[in-house]
Each structure stands twice: as C-alpha cells, then as structure tokens.
Amino acid sequence: MPPKRSAERHAEVLDAAIELIRQKGIDGTSLQDIADAVGIKKGSLNTYFSSKEELVELIQARFTEVAERELRLIGERTDLTPDQRLRELLYFHAEHCTLRVSSPVLVGFMQLWTSSSSPSGRHQPSVVREYQRVFEDAVAQCSRKRIFRKIDPVLTVNGLMGSMSWCAFWYNKDEHGPLRPLVDEIIDMAFDGLRAKG
Amino acid sequence: MPPKRSAERHAEVLDAAIELIRQKGIDGTSLQDIADAVGIKKGSLNTYFSSKEELVELIQARFTEVAERELRLIGERTDLTPDQRLRELLYFHAEHCTLRVSSPVLVGFMQLWTSSSSPSGRHQPSVVREYQRVFEDAVAQCSRKRIFRKIDPVLTVNGLMGSMSWCAFWYNKDEHGPLRPLVDEIIDMAFDGLRAKG
DNA sequence: GTCTATAAAGCGATAGAC
DNA sequence: GTCTATCGCTTTATAGAC
C-alpha cells in the first residue's frame, strides 16, 4: 500500500472503523478487521491511534460532536413552535440512532457515553445527561406554552426517546422506505397524549 | 470441588452464566469467569455444554421460554379489559428488559433472537416476530372495541415497545424506586394519545 | 464429574528495517 | 508512513488421569 497524506488516511481509517463497529460492535471488531478494510497492515494502525481504547474515544468524540452541533442548530431555529422544535429534536435522535449508529453498537456507545471519564464521584452529569436536558427543556417549554399539559419532563423524555431509539432495532430502509414519515406518525400518536385539553 | 448431582450443578452453571452475561455482556464473559463463579475448573464446563455457542443458545432458549409463558398467562386473563391487557403485556416487556436482561446484553439478545437459526431465506418470521404479534393483536383488539382509535398496530407497537425497552437504559432501582409506577405513567401518557375521541 | 495440561488460534501492542 | 516480525496474553476447545 502506497503512503497517503496523513489527514486523508486518518479519515479513511476512522470511517472504516466506524462502519465495522456499526456492523459488529466494538468487541467484535479487531484491529485486523480494520486494517483489512483500509488495505494496510495491522501494525501500521498505530500511526493513527496508539491503542484500541484511544480509537474508541476518537469515534465517541466525533459522535458527540456531531450530535451537539445538530442539537444546537435545531435549538437556534426561530421558525419553529416549541412542539415543532421538539419534533425536530426527536427526529434527529431517531436518525442518529438508526442511520449513524446501528443497534449492535448503540448500547456500546450509550455505555461509553454514560460513563463519566472522571473516576471520582459516582454519578456526575455526563454528556448523555446534557444531551437529554435539551429534550427535557423542549418538553418543559411545550408545557409552559400550554401546548402540552402539565407533565413530568424527565419521564416524558424517557418515553419519547425510547420510541425513537428503538427504531434502530426494527427499522430497515429497504423494507420500510424513508424513516421520516414513520417517525412522524409515532410522534403524532405520542404528542396527542400530551396535549393540553380543550 | 466435590461432584454434585448433575441437574443441580447444571442449573448452577446456567444461573452463573446468565448473571455474568447480564453484567458484562456475552463477549465480555469468558468461560474462565463462569467456572470461577461456580467454583469449578474451566475444563469441567464441557460437561454442561460443548461450546460457548451452545451455552448462549441454552440461555436464549430459557429467556424465550419464560417470555412466552408469561405472555400466554396474561393473554388468558379474562378479568382484564383489552387496554388493561395491553398494559400488562407492556409492563411485562419493560420488566423483562430491565430486571432480567440489563442494557449491556439487551442488544445481544435482540440480535440473537432476531437472527433466524435457519440459514436459508432472508427474513423468516422469527421468535421476535411472534412475540411482537401478541402486542399487535392486543392493540388491534383495543381498536376493535373502540377503546383506541383507528391506528396502525405495527407502528404503534414499535413505539410503545421502544418506550418500554428503553427503561433498561435509564432505570435504576436504587435511584428511581419501584419500576411499576414509572412504567404506568409512561403508558398513561401514551394511551391518552391513542384513545378514541369523545 | 472433576481435575490437570495443553493445543490452537486470535488478540492488542511494539520494535526496528526500509 | 508502511512493513515484517514477534512478544505476551487470553481465549475456546480437547485429551486423558483420577
């Protein structure tokens, strides 16, 4: 394999690793698998990361970065009503779980994501906690504007995000077609149960 | 370690394996771990199963067996209205995912469960498919009795089961207390969106 | 039924030549 | 930047003594 410019190859390695982990999970993906996919030898991988643990951290960082940027963009949209904003947030989550992270690895990421990197303390606010807060705030705002009735935002978000995340388990593009209309219908049903009466 | 009666030891080995896999996942649990937990030597395990793959199949079979029995029992209860029956089914699923199979291993089981053992064909009706059918039938019956409005049972069940399964990710007994009231509240919100108008 | 011992394979990590 | 080669470790699986 001829040498390539570093940045280019670096991205290539990361992409291949993400795709393999998407299919087979972290434990199921060996460095040999990744090297084969890129077309280099296993030993050469240490140019791009010094250990498998570091590789996982790199992927995790990219995953988080993408999510946070998208969430911020949705939050900044002033053309949406609070419930429309919540809908966009939920759809993003469904898409993120379904299309970018497949079910085998979703739990792995959730665990990595949840576990605080700091060893001290027990249950620090983690990245996931902040991620979820965005959804809870959106629900609370819907309640405040009397679009939703008075509900527990945390429990509501847990229920809603479950319906979205679960798409990763049953949704198949070839079988079901585009994801958006399916998710919209699920959200419609859920929102109907949350709306203020009258 | 003194010899024990076969059936007794067999159950002991299976219980230990389930508990370890619950905590650390399938890949994260070695035969050495299981042998240590039972207090026998690794090599002795082949008395109870001939390979790790067979062990996983044994556990999977027990898991499925329990689920099917419980579902059948709920289905036979004549004291429940259709929506109450659906609620019990959903609660069972939440409990099954949350208390009996923890999040690290939930996906593993889902995959094993989903994948057909028969190599021919692509997407046979799997055990999961039949499991889900029970829920779809319960939803359809709610629609027929005009308790719910006219809705797509498949999509509805996917949404509802997602909310239930997701409990495995966020629910913590010490932090949240009993599971039942939380699940009931989520189901209340969801059912409110499904009820027939007027 | 349990043990010891070992085979055979795969893993991540690293050193050193080019 | 890539390769070869190898180390040290863990894994599953198996054979044979007691």
Short mmCIF file of C-alpha atoms (C1' of nucleotides) in Angstrom, two decimals, chain B residues 6 9 41 44 47-48, chain C residues 1-6:
data_model
loop_
_atom_site.label_atom_id
_atom_site.label_comp_id
_atom_site.label_asym_id
_atom_site.label_seq_id
_atom_site.Cartn_x
_atom_site.Cartn_y
_atom_site.Cartn_z
CA SER B 6 -25.97 -33.29 37.59
CA ARG B 9 -24.99 -28.29 39.04
CA LYS B 41 -12.29 -25.53 36.75
CA SER B 44 -15.05 -29.07 33.58
CA THR B 47 -19.86 -31.43 30.99
CA TYR B 48 -22.72 -28.95 30.75
"C1'" DG C 1 -17.86 -35.43 37.49
"C1'" DT C 2 -13.78 -33.04 38.16
"C1'" DC C 3 -9.19 -32.36 37.53
"C1'" DT C 4 -4.54 -31.05 35.05
"C1'" DA C 5 -2.39 -29.97 30.99
"C1'" DT C 6 -2.05 -28.38 26.62
#
